[in-house]
Short mmCIF file of C-alpha atoms in Angstrom, two decimals:
data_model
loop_
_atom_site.label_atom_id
_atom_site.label_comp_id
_atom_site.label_asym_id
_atom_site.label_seq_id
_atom_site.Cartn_x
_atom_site.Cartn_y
_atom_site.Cartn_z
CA UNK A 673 63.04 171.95 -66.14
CA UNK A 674 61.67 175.58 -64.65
CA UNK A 675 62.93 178.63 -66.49
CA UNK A 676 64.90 178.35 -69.11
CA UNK A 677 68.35 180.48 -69.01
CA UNK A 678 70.69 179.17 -71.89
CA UNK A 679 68.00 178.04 -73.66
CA UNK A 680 65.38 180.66 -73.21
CA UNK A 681 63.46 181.60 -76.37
CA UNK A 682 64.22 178.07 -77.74
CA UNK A 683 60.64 177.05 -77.34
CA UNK A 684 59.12 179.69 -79.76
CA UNK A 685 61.91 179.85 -82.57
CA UNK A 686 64.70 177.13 -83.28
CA UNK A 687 67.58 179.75 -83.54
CA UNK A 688 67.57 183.17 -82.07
CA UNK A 689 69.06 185.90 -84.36
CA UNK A 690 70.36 189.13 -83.39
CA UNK A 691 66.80 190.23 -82.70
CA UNK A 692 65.36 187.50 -81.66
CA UNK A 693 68.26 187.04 -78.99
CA UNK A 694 67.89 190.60 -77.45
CA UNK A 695 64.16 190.28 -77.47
CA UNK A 696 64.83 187.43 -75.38
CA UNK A 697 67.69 188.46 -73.05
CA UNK A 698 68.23 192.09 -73.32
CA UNK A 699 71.27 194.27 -73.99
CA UNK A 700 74.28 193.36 -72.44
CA UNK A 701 75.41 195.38 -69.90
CA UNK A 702 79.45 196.67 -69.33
CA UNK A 703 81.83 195.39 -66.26
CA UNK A 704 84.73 196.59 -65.38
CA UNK A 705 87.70 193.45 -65.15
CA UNK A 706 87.73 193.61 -61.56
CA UNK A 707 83.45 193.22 -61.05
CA UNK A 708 83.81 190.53 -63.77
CA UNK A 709 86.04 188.61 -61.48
CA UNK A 710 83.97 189.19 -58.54
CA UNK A 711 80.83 187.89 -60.40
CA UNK A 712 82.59 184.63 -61.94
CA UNK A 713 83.73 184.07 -58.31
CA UNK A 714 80.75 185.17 -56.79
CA UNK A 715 78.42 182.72 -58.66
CA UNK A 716 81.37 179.81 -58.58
CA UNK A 717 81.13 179.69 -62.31
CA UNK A 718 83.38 176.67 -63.75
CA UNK A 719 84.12 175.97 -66.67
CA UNK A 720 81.44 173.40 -68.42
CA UNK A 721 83.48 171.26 -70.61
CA UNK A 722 84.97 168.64 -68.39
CA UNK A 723 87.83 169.76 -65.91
CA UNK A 724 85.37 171.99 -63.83
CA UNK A 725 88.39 174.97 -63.62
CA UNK A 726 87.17 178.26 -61.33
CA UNK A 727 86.79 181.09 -64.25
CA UNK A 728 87.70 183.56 -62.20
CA UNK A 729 91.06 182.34 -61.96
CA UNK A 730 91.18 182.25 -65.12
CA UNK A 731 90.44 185.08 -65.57
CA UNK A 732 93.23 186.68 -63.13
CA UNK A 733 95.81 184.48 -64.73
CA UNK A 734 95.76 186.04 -68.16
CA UNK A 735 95.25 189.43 -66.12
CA UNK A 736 98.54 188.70 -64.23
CA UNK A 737 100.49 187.20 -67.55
CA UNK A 738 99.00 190.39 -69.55
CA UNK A 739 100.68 192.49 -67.48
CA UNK A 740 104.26 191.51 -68.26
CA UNK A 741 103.52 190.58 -71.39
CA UNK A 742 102.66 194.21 -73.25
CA UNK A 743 99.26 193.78 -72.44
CA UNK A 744 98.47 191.85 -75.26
CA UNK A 745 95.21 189.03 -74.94
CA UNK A 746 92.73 186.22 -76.48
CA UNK A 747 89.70 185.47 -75.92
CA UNK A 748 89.75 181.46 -77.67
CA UNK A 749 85.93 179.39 -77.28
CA UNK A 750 86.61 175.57 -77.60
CA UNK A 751 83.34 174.93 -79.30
CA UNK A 752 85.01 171.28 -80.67
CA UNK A 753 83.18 169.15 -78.30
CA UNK A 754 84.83 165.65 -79.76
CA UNK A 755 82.69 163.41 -76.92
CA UNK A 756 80.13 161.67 -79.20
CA UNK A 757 77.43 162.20 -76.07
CA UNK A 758 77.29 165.10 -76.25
CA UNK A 759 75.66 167.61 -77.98
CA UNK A 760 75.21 170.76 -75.44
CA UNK A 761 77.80 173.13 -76.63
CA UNK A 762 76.64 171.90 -80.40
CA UNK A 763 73.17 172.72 -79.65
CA UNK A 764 74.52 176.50 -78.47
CA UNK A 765 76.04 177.37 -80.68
CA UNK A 766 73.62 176.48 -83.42
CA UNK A 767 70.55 177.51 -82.00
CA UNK A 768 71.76 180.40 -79.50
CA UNK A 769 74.85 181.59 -80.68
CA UNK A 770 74.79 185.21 -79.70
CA UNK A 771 74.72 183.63 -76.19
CA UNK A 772 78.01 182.65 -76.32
CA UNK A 773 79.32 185.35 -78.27
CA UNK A 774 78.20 187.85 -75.73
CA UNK A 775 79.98 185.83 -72.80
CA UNK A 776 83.22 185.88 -75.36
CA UNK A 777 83.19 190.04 -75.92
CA UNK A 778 82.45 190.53 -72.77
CA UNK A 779 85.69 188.76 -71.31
CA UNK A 780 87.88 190.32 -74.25
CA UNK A 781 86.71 193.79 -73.02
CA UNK A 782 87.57 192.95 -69.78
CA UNK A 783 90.96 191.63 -70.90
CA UNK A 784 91.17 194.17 -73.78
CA UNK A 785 91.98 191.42 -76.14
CA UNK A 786 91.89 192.44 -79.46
CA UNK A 787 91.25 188.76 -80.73
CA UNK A 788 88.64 186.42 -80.26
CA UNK A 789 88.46 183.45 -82.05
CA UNK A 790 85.66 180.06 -81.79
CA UNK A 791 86.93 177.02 -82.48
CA UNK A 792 84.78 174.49 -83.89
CA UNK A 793 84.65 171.16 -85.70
CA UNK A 794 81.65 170.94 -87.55
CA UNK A 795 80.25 172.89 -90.61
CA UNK A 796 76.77 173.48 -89.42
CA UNK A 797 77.76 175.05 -86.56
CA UNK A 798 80.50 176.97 -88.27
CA UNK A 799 77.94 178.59 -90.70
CA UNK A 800 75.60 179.20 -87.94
CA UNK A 801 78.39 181.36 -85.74
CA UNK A 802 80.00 183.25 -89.44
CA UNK A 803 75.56 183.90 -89.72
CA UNK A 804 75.53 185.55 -86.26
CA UNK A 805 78.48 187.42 -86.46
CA UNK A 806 77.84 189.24 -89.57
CA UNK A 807 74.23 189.59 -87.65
CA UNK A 808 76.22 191.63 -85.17
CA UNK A 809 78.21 194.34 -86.93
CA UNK A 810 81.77 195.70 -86.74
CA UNK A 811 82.43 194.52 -82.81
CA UNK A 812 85.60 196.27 -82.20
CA UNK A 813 87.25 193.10 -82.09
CA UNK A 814 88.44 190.44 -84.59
CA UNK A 815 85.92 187.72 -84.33
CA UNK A 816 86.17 185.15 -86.33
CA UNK A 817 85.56 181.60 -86.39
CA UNK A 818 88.13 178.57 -87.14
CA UNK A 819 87.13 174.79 -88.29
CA UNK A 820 89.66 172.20 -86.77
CA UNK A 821 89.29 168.36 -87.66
CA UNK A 822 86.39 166.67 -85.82
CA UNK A 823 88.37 164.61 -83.05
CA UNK A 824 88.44 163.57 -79.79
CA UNK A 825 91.70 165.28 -78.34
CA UNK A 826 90.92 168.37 -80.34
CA UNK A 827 89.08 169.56 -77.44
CA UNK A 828 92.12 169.33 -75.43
CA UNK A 829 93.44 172.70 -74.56
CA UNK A 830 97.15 172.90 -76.24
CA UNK A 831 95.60 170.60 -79.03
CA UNK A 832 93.13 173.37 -79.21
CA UNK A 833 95.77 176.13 -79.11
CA UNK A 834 97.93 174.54 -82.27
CA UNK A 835 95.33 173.88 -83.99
CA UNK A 836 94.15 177.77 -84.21
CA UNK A 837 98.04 178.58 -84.55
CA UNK A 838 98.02 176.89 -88.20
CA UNK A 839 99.94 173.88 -86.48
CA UNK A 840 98.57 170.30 -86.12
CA UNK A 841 96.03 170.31 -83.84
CA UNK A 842 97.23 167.85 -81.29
CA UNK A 843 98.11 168.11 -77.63
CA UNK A 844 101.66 169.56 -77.20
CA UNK A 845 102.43 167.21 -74.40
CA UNK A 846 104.07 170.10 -72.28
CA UNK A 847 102.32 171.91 -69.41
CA UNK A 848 101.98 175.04 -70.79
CA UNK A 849 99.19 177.33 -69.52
CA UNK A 850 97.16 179.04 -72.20
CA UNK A 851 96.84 181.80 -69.51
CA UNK A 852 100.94 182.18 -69.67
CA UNK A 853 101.22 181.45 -73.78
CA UNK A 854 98.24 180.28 -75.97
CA UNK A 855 97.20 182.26 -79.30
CA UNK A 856 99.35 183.64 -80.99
CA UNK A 857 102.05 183.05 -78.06
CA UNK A 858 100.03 185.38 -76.06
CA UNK A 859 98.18 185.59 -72.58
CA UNK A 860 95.04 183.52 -73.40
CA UNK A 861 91.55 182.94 -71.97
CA UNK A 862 89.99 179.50 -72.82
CA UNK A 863 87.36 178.25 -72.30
CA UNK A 864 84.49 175.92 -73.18
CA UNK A 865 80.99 177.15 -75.00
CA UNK A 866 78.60 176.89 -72.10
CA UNK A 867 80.64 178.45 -69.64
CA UNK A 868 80.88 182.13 -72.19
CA UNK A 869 77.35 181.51 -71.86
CA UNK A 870 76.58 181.07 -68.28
CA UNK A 871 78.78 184.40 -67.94
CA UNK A 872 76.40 186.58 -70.48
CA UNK A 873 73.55 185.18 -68.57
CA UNK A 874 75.34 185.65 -64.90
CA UNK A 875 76.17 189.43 -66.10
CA UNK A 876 72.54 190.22 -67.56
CA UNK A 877 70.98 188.98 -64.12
CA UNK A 878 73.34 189.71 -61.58
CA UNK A 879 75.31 187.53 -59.28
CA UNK A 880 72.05 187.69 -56.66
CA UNK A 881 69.30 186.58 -58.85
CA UNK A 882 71.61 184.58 -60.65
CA UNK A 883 72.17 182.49 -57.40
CA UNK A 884 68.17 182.02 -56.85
CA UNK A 885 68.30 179.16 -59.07
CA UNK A 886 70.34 175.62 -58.20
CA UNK A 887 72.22 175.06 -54.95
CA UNK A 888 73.88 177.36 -52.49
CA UNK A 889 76.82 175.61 -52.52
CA UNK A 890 76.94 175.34 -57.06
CA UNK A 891 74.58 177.60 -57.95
CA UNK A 892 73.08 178.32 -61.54
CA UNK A 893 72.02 175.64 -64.09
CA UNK A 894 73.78 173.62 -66.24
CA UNK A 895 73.36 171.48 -69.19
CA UNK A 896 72.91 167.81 -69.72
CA UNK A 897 72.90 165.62 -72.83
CA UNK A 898 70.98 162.42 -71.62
CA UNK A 899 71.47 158.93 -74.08
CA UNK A 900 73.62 161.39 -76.77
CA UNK A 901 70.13 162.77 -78.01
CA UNK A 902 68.27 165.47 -75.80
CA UNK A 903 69.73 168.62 -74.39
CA UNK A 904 68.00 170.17 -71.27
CA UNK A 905 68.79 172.29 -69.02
CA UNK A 906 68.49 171.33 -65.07
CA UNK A 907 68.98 173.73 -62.10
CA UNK A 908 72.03 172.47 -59.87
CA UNK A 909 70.59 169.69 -57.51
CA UNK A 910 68.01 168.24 -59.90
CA UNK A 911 67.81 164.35 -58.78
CA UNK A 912 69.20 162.02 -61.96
CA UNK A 913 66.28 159.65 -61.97
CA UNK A 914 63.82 162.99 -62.15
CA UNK A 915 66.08 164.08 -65.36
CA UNK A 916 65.74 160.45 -66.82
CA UNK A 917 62.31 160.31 -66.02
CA UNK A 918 61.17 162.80 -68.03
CA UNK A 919 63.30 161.86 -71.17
CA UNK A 920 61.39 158.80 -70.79
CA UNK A 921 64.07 156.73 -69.35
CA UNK A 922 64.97 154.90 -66.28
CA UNK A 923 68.67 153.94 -64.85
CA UNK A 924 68.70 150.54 -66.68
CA UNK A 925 71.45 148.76 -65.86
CA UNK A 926 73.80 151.59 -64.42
CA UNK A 927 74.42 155.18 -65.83
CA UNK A 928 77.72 156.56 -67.49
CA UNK A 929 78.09 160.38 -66.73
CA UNK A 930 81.15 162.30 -67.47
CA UNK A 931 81.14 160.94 -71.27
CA UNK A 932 84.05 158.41 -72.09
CA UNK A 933 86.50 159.49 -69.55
CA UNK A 934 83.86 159.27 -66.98
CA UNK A 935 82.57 156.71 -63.97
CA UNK A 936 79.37 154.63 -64.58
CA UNK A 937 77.26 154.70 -61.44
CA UNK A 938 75.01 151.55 -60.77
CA UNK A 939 71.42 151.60 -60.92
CA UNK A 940 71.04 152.04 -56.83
CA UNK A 941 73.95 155.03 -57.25
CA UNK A 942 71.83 156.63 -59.63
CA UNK A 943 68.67 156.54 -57.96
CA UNK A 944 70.14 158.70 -55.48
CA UNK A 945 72.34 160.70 -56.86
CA UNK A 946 71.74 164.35 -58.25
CA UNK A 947 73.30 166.69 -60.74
CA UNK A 948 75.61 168.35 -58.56
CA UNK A 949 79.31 168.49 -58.32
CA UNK A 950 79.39 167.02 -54.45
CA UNK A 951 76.78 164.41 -55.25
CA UNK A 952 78.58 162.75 -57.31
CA UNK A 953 81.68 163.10 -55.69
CA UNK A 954 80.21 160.91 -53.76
CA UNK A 955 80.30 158.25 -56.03
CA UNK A 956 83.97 158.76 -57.11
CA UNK A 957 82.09 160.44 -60.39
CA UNK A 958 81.85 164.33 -61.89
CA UNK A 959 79.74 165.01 -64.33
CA UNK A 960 82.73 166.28 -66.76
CA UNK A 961 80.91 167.66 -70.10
CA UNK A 962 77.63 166.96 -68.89
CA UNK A 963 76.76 163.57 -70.81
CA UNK A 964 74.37 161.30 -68.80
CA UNK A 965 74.38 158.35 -70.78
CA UNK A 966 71.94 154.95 -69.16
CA UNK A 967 72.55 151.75 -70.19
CA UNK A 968 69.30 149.81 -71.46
CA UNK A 969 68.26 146.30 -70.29
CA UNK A 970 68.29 144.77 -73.63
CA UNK A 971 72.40 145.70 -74.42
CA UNK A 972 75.56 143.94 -73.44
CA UNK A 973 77.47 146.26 -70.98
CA UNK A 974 80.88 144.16 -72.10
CA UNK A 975 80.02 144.48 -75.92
CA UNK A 976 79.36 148.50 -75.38
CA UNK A 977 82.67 149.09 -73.32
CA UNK A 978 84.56 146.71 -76.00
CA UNK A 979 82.93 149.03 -78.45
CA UNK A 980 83.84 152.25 -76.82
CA UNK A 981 87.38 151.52 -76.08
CA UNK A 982 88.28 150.81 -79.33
CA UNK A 983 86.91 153.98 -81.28
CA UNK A 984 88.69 155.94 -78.13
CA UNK A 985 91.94 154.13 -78.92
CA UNK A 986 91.56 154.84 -82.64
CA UNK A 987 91.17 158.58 -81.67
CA UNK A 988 94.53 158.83 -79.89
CA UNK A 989 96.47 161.74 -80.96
CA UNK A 990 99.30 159.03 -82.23
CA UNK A 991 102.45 160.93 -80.54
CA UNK A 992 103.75 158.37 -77.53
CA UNK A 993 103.49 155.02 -76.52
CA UNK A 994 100.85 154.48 -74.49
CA UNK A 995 98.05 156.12 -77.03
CA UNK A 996 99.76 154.04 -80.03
CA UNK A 997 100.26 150.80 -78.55
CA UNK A 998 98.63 150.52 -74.76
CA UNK A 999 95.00 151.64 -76.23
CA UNK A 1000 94.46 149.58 -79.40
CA UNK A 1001 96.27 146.64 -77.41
CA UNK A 1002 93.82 147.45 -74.26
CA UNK A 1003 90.80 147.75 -76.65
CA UNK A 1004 91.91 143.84 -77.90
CA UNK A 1005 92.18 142.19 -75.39
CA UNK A 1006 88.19 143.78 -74.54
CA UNK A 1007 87.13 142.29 -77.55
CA UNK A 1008 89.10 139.25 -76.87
CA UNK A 1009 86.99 138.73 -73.55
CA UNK A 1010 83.59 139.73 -74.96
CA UNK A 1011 84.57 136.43 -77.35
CA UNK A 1012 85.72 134.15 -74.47
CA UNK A 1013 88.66 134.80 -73.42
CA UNK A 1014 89.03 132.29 -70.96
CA UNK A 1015 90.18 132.72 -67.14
CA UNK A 1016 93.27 134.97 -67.08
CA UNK A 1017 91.51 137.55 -69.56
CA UNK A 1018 90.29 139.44 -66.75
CA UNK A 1019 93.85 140.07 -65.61
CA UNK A 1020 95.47 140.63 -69.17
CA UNK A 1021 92.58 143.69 -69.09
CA UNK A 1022 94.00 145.10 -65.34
CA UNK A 1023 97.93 144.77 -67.00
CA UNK A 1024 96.74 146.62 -70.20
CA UNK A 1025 95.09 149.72 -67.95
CA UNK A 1026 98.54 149.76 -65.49
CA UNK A 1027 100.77 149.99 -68.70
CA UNK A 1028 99.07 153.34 -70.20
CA UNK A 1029 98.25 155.29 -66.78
CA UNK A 1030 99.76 158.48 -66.25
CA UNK A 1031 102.51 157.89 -68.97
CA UNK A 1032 100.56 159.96 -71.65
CA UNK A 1033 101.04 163.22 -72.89
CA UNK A 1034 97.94 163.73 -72.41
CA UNK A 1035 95.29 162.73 -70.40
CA UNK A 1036 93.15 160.60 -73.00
CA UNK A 1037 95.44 156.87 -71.96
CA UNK A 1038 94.16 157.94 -68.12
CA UNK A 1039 90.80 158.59 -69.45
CA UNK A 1040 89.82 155.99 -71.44
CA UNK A 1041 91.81 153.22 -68.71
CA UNK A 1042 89.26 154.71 -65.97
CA UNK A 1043 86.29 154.30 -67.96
CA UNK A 1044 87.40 150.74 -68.63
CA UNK A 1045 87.64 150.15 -65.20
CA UNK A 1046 84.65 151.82 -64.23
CA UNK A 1047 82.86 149.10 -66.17
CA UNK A 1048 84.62 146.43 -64.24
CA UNK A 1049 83.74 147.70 -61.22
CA UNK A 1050 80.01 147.86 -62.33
CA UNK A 1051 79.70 145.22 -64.58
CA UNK A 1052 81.74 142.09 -62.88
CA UNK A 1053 79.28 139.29 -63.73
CA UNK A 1054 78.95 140.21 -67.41
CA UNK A 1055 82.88 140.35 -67.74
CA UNK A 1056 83.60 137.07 -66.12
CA UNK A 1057 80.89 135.33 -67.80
CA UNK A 1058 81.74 136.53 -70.89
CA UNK A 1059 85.53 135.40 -70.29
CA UNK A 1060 84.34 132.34 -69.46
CA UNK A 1061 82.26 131.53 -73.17
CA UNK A 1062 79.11 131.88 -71.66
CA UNK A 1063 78.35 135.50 -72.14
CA UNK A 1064 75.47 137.19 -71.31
CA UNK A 1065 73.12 136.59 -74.69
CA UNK A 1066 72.11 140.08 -75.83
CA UNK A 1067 73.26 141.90 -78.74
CA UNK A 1068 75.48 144.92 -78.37
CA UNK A 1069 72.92 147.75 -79.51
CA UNK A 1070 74.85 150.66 -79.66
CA UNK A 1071 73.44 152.61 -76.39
CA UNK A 1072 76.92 154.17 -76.03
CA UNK A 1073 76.66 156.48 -78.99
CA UNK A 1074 79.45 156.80 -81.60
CA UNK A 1075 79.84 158.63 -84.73
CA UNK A 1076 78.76 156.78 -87.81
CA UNK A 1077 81.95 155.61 -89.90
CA UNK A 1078 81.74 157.55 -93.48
CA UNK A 1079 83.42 154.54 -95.22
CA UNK A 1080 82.41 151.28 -92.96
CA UNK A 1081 83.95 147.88 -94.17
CA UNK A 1082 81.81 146.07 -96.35
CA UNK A 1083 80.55 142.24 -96.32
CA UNK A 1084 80.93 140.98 -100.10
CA UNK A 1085 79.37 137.85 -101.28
CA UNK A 1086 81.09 135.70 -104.29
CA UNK A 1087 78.09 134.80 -105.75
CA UNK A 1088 80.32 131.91 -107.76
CA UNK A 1089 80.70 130.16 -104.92
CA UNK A 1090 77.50 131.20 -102.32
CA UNK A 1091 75.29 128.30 -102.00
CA UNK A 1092 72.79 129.47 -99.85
CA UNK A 1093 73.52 127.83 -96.38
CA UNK A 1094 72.34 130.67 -94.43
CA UNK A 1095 75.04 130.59 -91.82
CA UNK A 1096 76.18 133.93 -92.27
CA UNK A 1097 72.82 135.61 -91.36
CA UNK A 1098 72.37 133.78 -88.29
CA UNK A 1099 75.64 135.28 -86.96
CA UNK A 1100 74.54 138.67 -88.28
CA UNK A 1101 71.37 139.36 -88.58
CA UNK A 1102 71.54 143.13 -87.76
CA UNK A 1103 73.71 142.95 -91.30
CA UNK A 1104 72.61 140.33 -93.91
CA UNK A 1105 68.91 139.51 -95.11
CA UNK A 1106 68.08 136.70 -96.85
CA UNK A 1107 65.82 136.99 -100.60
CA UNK A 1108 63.14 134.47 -100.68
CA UNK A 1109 65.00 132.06 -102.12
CA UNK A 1110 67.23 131.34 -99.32
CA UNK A 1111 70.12 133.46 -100.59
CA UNK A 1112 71.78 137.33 -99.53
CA UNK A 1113 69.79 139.95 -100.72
CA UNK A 1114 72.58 141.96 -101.28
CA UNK A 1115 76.43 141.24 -102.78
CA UNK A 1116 77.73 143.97 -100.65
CA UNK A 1117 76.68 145.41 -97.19
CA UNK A 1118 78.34 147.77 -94.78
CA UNK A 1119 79.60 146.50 -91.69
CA UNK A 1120 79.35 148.85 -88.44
CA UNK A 1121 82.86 148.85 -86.36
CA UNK A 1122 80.85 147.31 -83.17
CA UNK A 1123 80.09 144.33 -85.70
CA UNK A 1124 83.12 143.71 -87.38
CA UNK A 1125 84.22 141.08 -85.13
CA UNK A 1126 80.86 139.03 -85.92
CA UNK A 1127 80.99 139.92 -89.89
CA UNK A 1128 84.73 137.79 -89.25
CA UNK A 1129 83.36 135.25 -87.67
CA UNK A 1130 80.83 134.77 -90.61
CA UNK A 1131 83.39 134.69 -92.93
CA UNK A 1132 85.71 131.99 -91.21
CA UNK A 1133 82.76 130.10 -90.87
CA UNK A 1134 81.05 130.27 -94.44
CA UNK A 1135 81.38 126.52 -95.61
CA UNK A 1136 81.95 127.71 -99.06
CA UNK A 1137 84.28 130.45 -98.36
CA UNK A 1138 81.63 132.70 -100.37
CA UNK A 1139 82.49 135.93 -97.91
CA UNK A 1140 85.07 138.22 -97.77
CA UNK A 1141 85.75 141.53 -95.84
CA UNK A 1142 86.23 144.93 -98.31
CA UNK A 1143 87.74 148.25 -97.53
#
């Protein structure tokens, strides 16, 4: 949507090499630390991957720790991105990684770190950043790049830290600044993909022209990854429904945006919001990592939360109470409603999100409660309804993307006993076909998480106990 920045070039070639990438930006031009602070503060650059932190403090903290700590620096990108919806930092670093790595170097020579590492989840996008770096020569500095396990909470920052330290990569569940101790127990600048890259571009253009773009008040563009498919890129102040519009979508029945610890905004909120820090404010939302995911006609908002909830609680990082018991116990009691749960199941839900708030050691428990009751809030008809048995009649269809299991459950028939009553496809269809003789066209068939509670409900209700659930 107008001239590309971050993704500039992306229209002609589908990764930009070394050449290709100064053919498109230019050479990279030198800042002293102190006119790299005054850009990042000059252009309000924050960082892109969630919190929204000012860089330019950032930047001074791990100046100010430096100095009585010998000196000594990191540079660390969290390229991990664990939120299924999104795919902007993916897309990066696989199709314009030089981007980012200029926007890393040119922080470490402003901090005179000697180390700068990338830390990533996923193996294209490790070979793509090991291609561009041996694109780029002997930098003076030791780049290299570090796979972590693809998770959720690897993203978070001490989870990120530990991880890169040889140690498990989990949060720490101290406060501990990676500015005051972070690789390598040293003074350490972190910070998300996009933001290294908005820097390289805010340094090549200037803090000026980089300002003619967006709003006054949060200038620039940024990055969106609308329905966990299609990057663009939007100047600050884009309206939402323009953005949706020309992915070929429309609000549906209310937007999520923040990703799984965000706020859903209903279909009137989204109409007139933009993508802007105080516009959504306004509607107690942020926009977080940038995921903008709408919610289709045709899929049940309860089912999708239900859904959601409990691949968020099986991503806890397992270390206190709250993750290990409050989640999976808050993510059963959402499937428990979605199947009727009766009258008080509404208030079971509100007791489940009160006993996991701000007793975490990290802030996944808060998260994934305020997303839950961000649906309430939005969605009060379909959760009463459903609590009550009547439900709302549509299929869940998997709008909220998640990350396909590797090893799903499978539905096994005993064909010894099967005799062809055709229950079990009219409870799921979306799993088991019928041959044309009446019968399951196949003994075994995987079962998706979001359908595991139906695939049970086939089995209990086989009458001749020909089904069974497999590992």
């Amino acid at each position: 949507m107008g001239t590309p920045r971050l993704l500039a070039g992306l229209d002609q070639i589908g990764r930009l090499d070394r050449v290709a990438h100064l053919t498109t930006h230019g050479q990279m031009p030198r800042y002293r630390p102190d006119e790299l602070v005054d850009l990042a503060e000059n252009i309000d650059l924050r960082g892109r991957g969630g919190a929204g932190f000012p860089f330019a403090r950032k930047l001074r903290a791990v100046m100010r720790s430096a100095r009585d700590r010998d000196g000594q620096t990191a540079v660390v990108v969290n390229g991990s991105e664990g939120e299924p919806s999104c795919l902007k930092d993916k897309g990066l670093l696989l199709h314009a990684p030089h981007l980012v790595l200029d926007g890393a170097l040119l922080a470490a020579a402003a901090l005179n770190a000697d180390d700068v590492v990338l830390g990533v989840t996923r193996e294209d996008v490790e070979q793509s950043l090991r291609e561009a770096i041996a694109e780029r020569g002997p930098a003076g500095r030791r780049t290299r790049v570090v796979r972590l396990p693809e998770r959720f909470v690897t993203g978070e920052g001490t989870s990120m830290v530990n991880g890169l330290n040889g140690g498990p990569t989990l949060p720490s569940g101290q406060k501990v600044r990676t500015s005051d101790r972070g690789l390598n127990g040293v003074p350490t600048l972190l910070s998300n993909t996009e933001t290294y890259a908005q820097l390289a571009v805010a340094a090549r253009l200037g803090a000026l022209d980089y300002r003619a773009t967006g709003l006054p008040t949060e200038p620039g563009t940024t990055l969106l990854t609308v329905a966990g498919a299609t990057v663009v890129e939007v100047p600050t102040g884009t309206p939402l429904p323009y953005v949706l519009e020309l992915c070929g979508m429309d609000p549906g029945q209310g937007v999520l945006v923040g990703g799984y610890h965000g706020r859903w905004l209903s279909p009137g909120a989204a109409l007139a919001a933009d993508i802007s820090r105080g516009s959504l404010a306004s509607f107690d939302a942020v926009l977080g990592a940038g995921a903008v995911l709408p919610l289709p006609e045709d899929t049940c908002p309860a089912g999708e939360v239900a859904r959601v909830t409990r691949w968020m609680a099986k991503e806890s990082a397992g270390q206190c109470g709250p993750c290990v018991r409050g989640l999976p116990s808050l993510a059963d009691v959402l499937e428990d409603t979605v199947r009727g749960g009766g009258r008080n199941a509404l208030e079971t839900i509100e007791a489940r999100m009160r006993a996991v708030r701000r007793r975490g050691a990290c802030s996944h428990p808060d998260g994934t409660a305020g997303f839950v009751a961000s649906a309430l809030a939005s969605f009060p008809d379909e959760f009463r309804d459903h609590a009550l048995g009547s439900g709302c009649g549509r299929r869940v269809r998997g709008a909220l993307p998640l990350p396909e299991d590797e090893n799903p459950e499978r539905l096994v028939v005993d064909w010894t006993l099967c005799r062809g009553h055709g229950l079990c496809v009219d409870i799921l269809p979306d799993v088991v076909r019928l041959d044309e003789d009446g019968y399951p066209a196949q003994a075994s068939m995987p079962v998706p998480e979001r359908l595991r509670p139906k695939a049970l409900r086939a089995v209990r209700r086989c009458p001749a106990l020909a089904l069974r659930i497999q590992d």
